[in-house]
Amino acid sequence: MKFPAVSLLALSIALATQPAAAAKSIAPLFDPQRLSNDVKTLASDEFEGRGPATAGETKTVDYVVEQMKQAGLQPGGDMTDGKRAWTQAVPLARAEIKGTPQVSVKVGGKSQALTQGEQIAVRAAQDGSTTIDFSNAPIVFAGYGVKAPERNWDDFKGMDVKGKIVVVLINDPDFESGQGDFGGKAMTYYGRWTYKYEEAARQGALGLLIVHETAPASYGWATVKNSNTNTMFDVVRDAPSSVHPKMEGWIQRDFAVELFKSAGLDFDALKKQAQTREFKPVELKGARLTAKYDVDRQIITSHNIVGRIDGSKRPDETVIYSAHWDHLGVGQPDAKGDRIYNGAVDNATGTAALIELGRAYAKAPKPQRSVVFLAVTAEEKGLLGSEYYASKPLYPLATTVADINMDALDPHGLARNFTTSGSAKQELLDQLVDTAQKQWNLAYVTDPKPEAGHFFRSDHFPFAKRGVPAISFGSGNDLVDGGLEAGKKMEDEYVADRYHQPADQWEADWTFTGMARDLQLLYKVGRDLADSNRWPNWDASSEFRGARDQSADQRK
């Protein structure tokens, strides 16, 4: 396929218009047309949305492995009979609701059936249950569902929630005000939906329902529906009920307001109270929830894809580039009847970037340290592929120099800036910022939406929480063609109309010139690390510094 709007000559001209770009950079040029072709293929209907443990996975793994072979990489996955495979097996617990869940709420003797995907989005049980069947469970509002002793915060206040359905708010208690003990606008892990389910399980709740609101969630109801009503995955756990209540789900805000009103409560007033330390959980008097549905639960095996370049001098020291290859597969139809969630931006772009970075390294002289190109599975199910790798690394984390992650890169034109998911203080970020400014005159913009908790939502996080210096790169929004106004408009339209929806498809007018330039930056940062003996670390005040320092004696 000829991509008419893009050529290497055009990219070279565009780069040359930026101060010091061509003169100072030692990074190779990346071919926008090749990036476009990779994204178009991976996001085609033939790949069925790249769902883990589907025919789409098989096609994706085959394609990426073949591209890595052609690029000149070596296999870097599981060891079998003394040889590395191209993949790392990732055992996952797969859960899917059979048919349509029957859920209803009764208040004051009046019963209302709830429609899956409308008022409620019920997730397939991940506590090990194969049948969910309970009647008239009491409903309790527990604020933000947070129990944080170090902040002297407890939304449960000793209430016994066993056998009850707990309703909580998304994000942190200080999201609305921007001030408080939870980072202001910047989300802490307490604000993530994953934490809220975990805490509900620790409290012994029968179920947890999160009230969806677009601003604090950072995405609309369509994203919640599409992400939570399809097949669920989790890493295989010895005691899954310790981190998952029996029922997990989300409810629409408007429905929550009416439910509270029917129980004689003011939702907005209680929400305001929940932003204070003095809040106490409130039972919705007379409100009861009934649910019945079966769950098909199986243990399946998905795969991380692993390519590698062996280091010439210190092969046991590793720089990792990562991106997730999966998306949502086939799910609920949109208004046009489209059921394939193609995931072009999210994350065929990152997967294509991984392949092309591998190609660039393979064509260059060998780096002194080894470089691994890791395409992980099940990011959309909760960072499961990267979590599995980080918990069972193919190459020791103590001697892993850094992880540079790529998720949902911008396939449009050049930008004057870039960002990262979160802005945790670390030397790796300092190096990225310094290189971008000196080589390409690119400005760094701290995470523009720290309230969205992006730091906890990308595949660098399982590395970071174990101490490995890690960043997730984000494309810029100050576009050379159109400035900040055009960039913000594009971002807003993507989140509203494409993110986790069938409309996230390859577009013929995407130029990929910005992405090609971004890969030069990421190549140079990784290459500088791979040819050095430096070990970047976290800032002394970082919560990840301690974990890194524990393994300091294993690094020369």
XYZ file of C-alpha atoms in Angstrom:
556
model
C 0.000 0.000 0.000
C 1.386 3.379 -0.975
C 0.867 6.026 1.703
C 0.890 9.164 -0.473
C 1.145 11.855 2.169
C 4.396 10.627 3.683
C 7.941 9.939 2.580
C 11.351 9.855 4.195
C 12.264 12.971 2.211
C 9.255 14.803 3.605
C 10.136 13.722 7.128
C 13.754 14.806 6.678
C 12.612 18.229 5.472
C 10.220 18.553 8.388
C 12.906 17.597 10.881
C 15.368 20.006 9.315
C 13.008 22.898 10.014
C 13.407 22.276 13.746
C 16.446 23.811 15.457
C 19.428 21.486 15.654
C 17.401 18.412 14.690
C 19.417 16.861 11.880
C 22.764 18.296 12.880
C 22.950 16.987 16.444
C 20.928 13.793 16.334
C 22.711 10.487 15.952
C 19.396 8.620 15.888
C 18.336 6.958 12.642
C 15.352 8.106 10.626
C 12.174 6.083 11.051
C 9.934 5.400 8.071
C 6.414 6.849 8.553
C 5.079 4.640 5.770
C 6.308 1.487 7.481
C 4.735 2.636 10.764
C 1.471 3.291 8.948
C 1.504 -0.135 7.314
C 2.136 -1.897 10.638
C -0.687 -0.008 12.362
C -3.058 -0.596 9.461
C -2.386 -4.340 9.567
C -2.572 -4.751 13.334
C -5.771 -2.661 13.528
C -7.502 -4.384 10.622
C -10.724 -6.349 11.132
C -8.758 -9.492 10.258
C -7.022 -9.244 13.645
C -10.416 -9.141 15.432
C -9.438 -6.473 17.966
C -6.398 -8.419 19.227
C -8.153 -9.976 22.203
C -6.012 -12.244 24.406
C -6.687 -15.973 24.004
C -8.589 -15.493 20.742
C -7.817 -16.066 17.095
C -6.817 -12.408 17.115
C -3.990 -13.173 19.532
C -2.651 -15.926 17.294
C -2.623 -13.608 14.288
C -1.032 -10.811 16.290
C 1.720 -12.967 17.767
C 2.486 -14.487 14.367
C 2.652 -11.063 12.731
C 4.797 -9.386 15.386
C 7.190 -12.339 15.595
C 7.585 -12.362 11.822
C 8.261 -8.609 11.798
C 10.822 -8.982 14.582
C 12.547 -11.766 12.629
C 12.636 -9.640 9.486
C 13.917 -6.712 11.524
C 16.914 -8.779 12.605
C 16.077 -9.401 16.257
C 16.744 -12.617 18.136
C 14.144 -14.462 20.256
C 14.226 -13.398 23.902
C 11.334 -15.303 25.509
C 10.980 -18.487 27.557
C 13.904 -20.871 27.664
C 13.109 -24.281 26.155
C 15.776 -26.971 25.705
C 18.473 -24.368 26.091
C 17.028 -22.041 23.468
C 14.961 -18.886 23.738
C 11.444 -18.841 22.279
C 9.841 -15.738 20.782
C 7.200 -15.621 23.526
C 6.754 -15.769 27.271
C 3.746 -17.844 28.315
C 1.378 -15.859 30.557
C -1.207 -17.991 32.402
C -4.395 -16.023 33.029
C -7.725 -16.640 34.708
C -10.368 -15.926 32.058
C -13.925 -15.122 33.162
C -16.969 -14.387 31.007
C -20.615 -13.899 31.948
C -22.868 -16.473 30.305
C -25.796 -14.748 28.660
C -27.194 -11.564 30.195
C -26.782 -10.837 33.907
C -30.066 -10.465 35.786
C -29.688 -7.562 38.189
C -32.403 -5.577 39.945
C -32.696 -3.077 42.745
C -35.641 -2.743 45.127
C -36.391 0.362 47.186
C -39.440 0.659 49.378
C -41.068 -2.359 47.808
C -40.605 -1.073 44.252
C -38.325 -3.163 42.069
C -36.350 -1.968 39.007
C -34.484 -4.224 36.575
C -31.067 -2.894 35.588
C -29.858 -3.268 32.014
C -26.279 -4.365 31.441
C -24.379 -1.545 29.733
C -26.986 1.103 30.582
C -27.537 1.784 34.291
C -24.926 -0.793 35.281
C -21.798 -2.468 33.900
C -21.224 -5.758 35.704
C -17.847 -7.436 35.397
C -17.490 -11.202 35.172
C -16.616 -12.473 38.664
C -12.899 -12.831 39.281
C -13.025 -14.211 42.809
C -13.198 -17.781 41.522
C -17.013 -17.987 41.458
C -18.825 -19.658 38.590
C -22.289 -18.636 39.809
C -23.458 -15.343 41.268
C -26.829 -15.721 42.955
C -27.949 -13.520 45.839
C -31.134 -11.740 46.788
C -31.932 -8.542 48.650
C -28.378 -7.606 49.616
C -28.238 -4.347 51.602
C -26.558 -1.377 49.879
C -24.036 0.865 51.658
C -22.397 4.086 50.493
C -18.746 4.180 51.602
C -17.498 7.454 50.157
C -14.367 6.880 48.075
C -13.827 3.394 49.478
C -10.433 4.364 50.891
C -8.650 2.994 53.935
C -5.317 4.812 54.238
C -3.855 4.627 57.760
C -0.814 6.739 56.851
C -3.225 9.558 55.940
C -5.460 8.922 58.947
C -8.296 8.190 56.516
C -10.913 5.447 56.763
C -14.112 5.544 54.742
C -15.380 2.331 56.337
C -15.098 3.399 60.006
C -15.446 -0.177 61.222
C -18.777 -0.861 59.480
C -19.353 -4.543 58.819
C -19.940 -4.794 55.072
C -20.045 -8.576 54.851
C -22.969 -9.633 52.692
C -23.488 -6.057 51.520
C -23.072 -4.188 48.248
C -20.790 -1.187 48.716
C -21.183 1.856 46.471
C -18.173 4.190 46.143
C -16.985 7.197 44.150
C -14.195 7.111 41.580
C -10.869 8.964 42.074
C -9.583 10.515 45.331
C -11.377 12.536 48.051
C -9.565 15.732 47.053
C -10.196 15.525 43.301
C -12.995 18.110 43.418
C -11.142 20.701 45.520
C -7.658 20.069 44.179
C -6.296 20.214 47.732
C -5.883 17.628 50.436
C -4.017 14.530 51.522
C -4.278 12.612 48.259
C -2.143 14.649 45.878
C -4.672 17.303 44.943
C -5.633 16.854 41.303
C -2.978 14.186 40.845
C -4.523 10.761 41.413
C -2.954 8.420 43.944
C -3.368 4.667 43.737
C -6.298 5.045 46.162
C -8.202 6.719 43.332
C -7.850 3.807 40.919
C -10.763 1.424 40.432
C -8.403 -1.520 40.876
C -7.602 -0.401 44.418
C -11.258 0.076 45.276
C -12.120 -3.510 44.353
C -9.119 -4.764 46.307
C -10.099 -2.820 49.421
C -13.706 -3.989 49.194
C -12.440 -7.578 49.155
C -10.258 -6.911 52.187
C -13.298 -5.505 53.980
C -15.281 -8.657 53.157
C -17.921 -6.938 50.987
C -20.204 -9.070 48.846
C -19.806 -6.603 46.011
C -18.572 -3.168 44.984
C -20.194 -0.752 42.533
C -18.289 2.366 41.460
C -20.276 5.463 40.525
C -19.128 6.687 37.127
C -18.560 10.385 36.570
C -16.724 11.482 33.450
C -14.386 14.112 34.933
C -12.949 12.121 37.860
C -12.854 8.916 35.817
C -11.252 10.776 32.874
C -13.397 8.859 30.374
C -17.045 8.553 29.445
C -19.590 5.847 30.130
C -18.980 4.247 26.727
C -15.450 3.396 27.835
C -16.700 1.932 31.113
C -19.327 -0.154 29.336
C -16.989 -1.470 26.663
C -14.187 -2.262 29.093
C -16.270 -3.994 31.767
C -19.001 -5.974 30.021
C -16.740 -8.230 27.977
C -14.347 -11.022 28.931
C -12.317 -10.385 32.087
C -8.793 -11.611 32.767
C -6.581 -11.741 35.829
C -3.255 -13.251 36.689
C -3.681 -16.677 38.261
C -3.848 -16.187 42.037
C -3.746 -18.623 44.957
C -6.575 -16.743 46.708
C -8.452 -14.587 44.156
C -11.203 -13.700 46.642
C -8.616 -11.849 48.728
C -8.456 -9.109 46.086
C -11.817 -9.477 44.320
C -15.290 -9.246 45.883
C -17.885 -11.574 44.404
C -19.608 -8.819 42.428
C -17.708 -6.004 40.717
C -19.162 -3.288 38.546
C -19.926 0.347 37.783
C -23.173 2.325 37.821
C -24.222 5.462 35.976
C -24.190 8.651 38.018
C -27.786 9.545 37.120
C -28.942 6.128 38.288
C -26.974 6.542 41.531
C -28.607 9.928 42.160
C -32.094 8.428 41.724
C -31.226 5.398 43.855
C -30.025 7.594 46.700
C -33.086 9.830 46.361
C -35.409 6.817 46.554
C -33.693 5.892 49.840
C -34.201 9.424 51.188
C -30.600 10.518 50.623
C -28.998 13.420 48.760
C -26.184 12.099 46.533
C -24.430 15.455 46.125
C -24.541 16.190 49.844
C -23.101 12.777 50.696
C -20.436 13.195 48.059
C -19.417 16.459 49.710
C -19.256 14.730 53.102
C -17.138 11.941 51.599
C -14.421 14.484 50.853
C -13.820 14.911 54.572
C -12.113 12.734 57.170
C -15.264 12.789 59.290
C -17.385 10.945 56.713
C -19.099 7.789 57.954
C -20.576 5.109 55.703
C -24.317 5.305 55.167
C -26.721 2.458 54.511
C -29.369 3.107 51.870
C -32.348 2.198 54.023
C -34.822 -0.062 52.323
C -32.571 -0.491 49.247
C -31.696 -4.046 48.229
C -29.814 -5.514 45.263
C -30.497 -8.887 43.657
C -28.252 -10.511 41.056
C -28.098 -13.816 39.228
C -25.730 -14.898 36.452
C -23.318 -17.679 35.637
C -19.646 -17.202 34.859
C -17.534 -19.313 32.542
C -14.138 -19.490 34.262
C -11.083 -21.026 32.630
C -7.333 -20.897 32.994
C -5.876 -19.964 29.639
C -2.437 -19.075 28.367
C -1.719 -15.817 26.595
C 1.707 -14.623 25.507
C 4.126 -11.764 25.811
C 6.263 -11.383 22.669
C 9.976 -10.880 23.282
C 12.710 -9.844 20.838
C 16.287 -9.181 21.866
C 19.630 -7.713 20.840
C 22.507 -9.196 22.862
C 24.896 -6.676 24.338
C 28.477 -6.735 23.085
C 30.171 -6.027 26.440
C 27.626 -6.376 29.249
C 24.908 -8.708 27.922
C 23.554 -9.406 31.418
C 22.479 -5.777 31.795
C 19.201 -4.977 30.047
C 17.373 -1.963 28.646
C 13.703 -2.699 27.923
C 11.343 -1.065 25.440
C 7.735 -2.142 26.039
C 4.274 -1.747 24.520
C 1.073 -3.756 24.793
C -0.126 -5.606 21.707
C -3.666 -6.390 22.926
C -6.940 -4.516 22.679
C -10.576 -5.324 23.557
C -11.293 -7.877 20.832
C -14.910 -8.324 19.741
C -17.537 -6.789 22.021
C -20.779 -4.858 22.223
C -21.808 -3.246 18.900
C -21.684 0.516 18.526
C -24.447 2.610 16.941
C -23.291 1.462 13.501
C -23.306 -2.203 14.504
C -19.511 -2.472 14.519
C -18.360 -5.045 17.101
C -14.608 -5.099 16.404
C -12.544 -2.912 18.724
C -9.597 -2.398 16.378
C -7.343 -0.457 18.745
C -5.386 1.466 16.116
C -4.026 4.208 18.358
C -4.394 2.034 21.465
C -2.042 0.304 20.945
C -1.188 -0.737 17.418
C 0.899 2.465 17.394
C 3.045 1.318 20.321
C 3.411 -2.172 18.868
C 4.499 -0.751 15.516
C 6.945 1.523 17.345
C 8.432 -1.470 19.144
C 8.992 -3.318 15.868
C 10.615 -0.313 14.198
C 12.853 0.434 17.180
C 13.991 -3.182 17.010
C 14.736 -2.761 13.312
C 16.847 0.348 14.004
C 18.866 -1.388 16.713
C 19.437 -4.453 14.541
C 20.843 -2.314 11.713
C 23.171 -0.387 14.029
C 26.380 -1.621 15.699
C 25.626 -3.812 18.697
C 24.964 -1.907 21.931
C 27.162 -2.666 24.930
C 24.185 -3.719 27.033
C 21.384 -5.987 25.842
C 18.160 -4.427 24.611
C 14.807 -6.225 24.920
C 11.694 -5.405 22.893
C 8.742 -6.568 24.988
C 5.202 -6.644 23.567
C 2.960 -7.522 26.491
C -0.510 -9.029 26.607
C -3.635 -8.119 28.587
C -2.835 -4.499 29.344
C -6.488 -3.727 28.782
C -7.379 -6.269 31.473
C -5.276 -4.570 34.133
C -1.609 -4.519 33.027
C -1.520 -8.291 33.375
C 1.169 -9.116 30.821
C 3.607 -6.567 32.224
C 2.670 -7.574 35.777
C 3.470 -11.178 34.932
C 6.801 -10.268 33.343
C 7.773 -8.047 36.282
C 6.832 -10.778 38.779
C 8.590 -13.510 36.768
C 11.193 -11.608 34.730
C 13.074 -13.299 31.931
C 16.017 -11.031 32.762
C 16.695 -9.970 36.370
C 15.069 -6.706 37.417
C 18.107 -5.840 39.547
C 20.175 -5.557 36.361
C 17.401 -4.070 34.231
C 18.593 -0.534 33.552
C 15.195 0.944 32.642
C 11.850 0.357 30.972
C 10.740 2.764 28.240
C 7.056 2.166 27.528
C 4.970 3.328 24.566
C 1.183 3.395 24.729
C -1.180 5.169 22.322
C 1.226 7.350 20.359
C -0.128 10.127 18.134
C -0.148 9.078 14.459
C -0.546 12.631 13.187
C 2.028 15.346 12.489
C 4.961 16.846 14.340
C 4.562 18.441 17.769
C 6.752 20.906 19.622
C 6.465 19.058 22.916
C 5.899 15.670 24.570
C 4.760 14.295 27.909
C 4.801 11.182 30.074
C 2.205 9.295 32.063
C 2.675 10.821 35.479
C 5.766 12.818 36.335
C 7.439 10.852 39.132
C 10.875 12.330 39.823
C 13.667 10.155 38.455
C 16.938 10.414 36.561
C 15.504 8.542 33.564
C 12.926 11.300 33.084
C 15.649 13.921 33.510
C 17.647 12.236 30.738
C 14.601 12.095 28.449
C 13.804 15.772 28.994
C 17.416 16.876 28.554
C 17.895 14.849 25.363
C 14.643 16.117 23.843
C 15.552 19.729 24.516
C 19.170 19.564 23.333
C 18.667 17.399 20.273
C 15.226 18.439 19.015
C 14.320 21.581 20.991
C 11.266 19.750 22.294
C 9.554 21.028 25.432
C 8.481 18.635 28.170
C 4.990 19.079 29.549
C 4.227 17.337 32.825
C 1.261 14.997 32.692
C -1.574 17.397 31.766
C -4.159 15.217 33.486
C -2.558 13.845 36.661
C -6.074 13.365 38.012
C -6.581 10.589 35.438
C -3.988 8.407 37.177
C -2.180 7.555 33.948
C 0.935 6.591 35.899
C -0.956 3.562 37.214
C -2.569 2.735 33.874
C 0.406 1.879 31.647
C 2.766 -1.060 31.473
C 5.719 0.752 33.023
C 3.965 0.707 36.415
C 4.636 -2.980 37.299
C 8.330 -2.225 36.709
C 8.233 1.038 38.652
C 6.609 -0.428 41.750
C 9.425 -2.975 41.878
C 12.014 -0.214 41.674
C 13.018 -0.337 38.006
C 13.324 3.189 36.557
C 10.405 3.392 34.139
C 8.526 5.894 32.028
C 5.591 5.754 29.619
C 6.104 8.211 26.778
C 3.270 10.397 25.539
C 3.074 12.317 22.272
C 2.900 16.099 22.350
C -0.158 18.303 21.886
C 1.442 21.553 20.680
C 1.244 20.689 17.008
C 3.463 22.373 14.433
C 0.347 22.522 12.281
C -2.348 24.062 14.465
C -0.698 24.554 17.842
C -2.220 23.705 21.207
C -5.752 24.382 20.026
C -5.564 21.709 17.339
C -3.783 19.293 19.655
C -6.324 19.632 22.442
C -9.206 19.260 20.011
C -7.725 16.043 18.685
C -7.156 14.662 22.191
C -10.682 15.508 23.332
C -12.269 13.992 20.231
C -10.242 10.810 20.620
C -11.231 10.317 24.264
C -14.893 11.067 23.570
C -15.395 9.259 20.273
C -12.673 6.636 19.800
C -10.990 5.518 23.027
C -12.025 1.905 23.771
C -14.613 2.094 21.023
C -14.837 0.419 17.589
C -14.047 3.807 16.021
C -10.373 3.546 17.041
C -9.429 2.547 13.494
C -6.547 3.319 11.123
C -7.081 6.468 9.069
C -5.630 7.124 5.613
C -4.796 10.751 6.422
C -2.539 9.913 9.362
C 0.974 11.099 8.459
C 2.952 9.390 11.284
C 5.642 12.085 10.964
C 5.364 13.077 14.629
C 5.598 9.467 15.748
C 8.653 8.886 13.534
C 10.423 11.838 15.180
C 9.374 10.674 18.675
C 10.971 7.302 17.994
C 14.258 9.048 17.245
C 14.118 10.540 20.738
C 13.274 7.219 22.367
C 15.969 5.449 20.369
C 18.620 7.931 21.480
C 17.642 7.769 25.155
C 17.682 3.968 25.151
C 20.848 3.762 23.074
C 22.707 6.154 25.371
C 21.768 3.943 28.320
C 22.693 0.767 26.455
C 26.154 2.141 25.604
C 26.856 3.463 29.099
C 27.570 2.003 32.528
C 25.078 4.329 34.223
C 22.255 3.122 36.468
C 19.560 5.808 36.654
C 17.627 5.893 39.897
C 14.521 7.427 41.401
C 14.570 10.669 43.349
C 15.438 10.216 47.021
C 11.855 11.169 47.945
C 10.242 8.666 45.548
C 8.164 5.793 46.897
C 10.002 3.546 44.401
C 13.542 4.437 45.540
C 13.592 1.956 48.419
C 12.749 -1.026 46.220
C 15.541 -0.090 43.787
C 18.128 0.479 46.494
C 17.485 -2.967 47.975
C 19.171 -4.554 44.942
C 22.019 -2.016 44.641
C 24.696 -4.618 45.454
C 23.735 -6.555 42.284
C 24.666 -3.630 40.019
C 28.294 -2.929 39.259
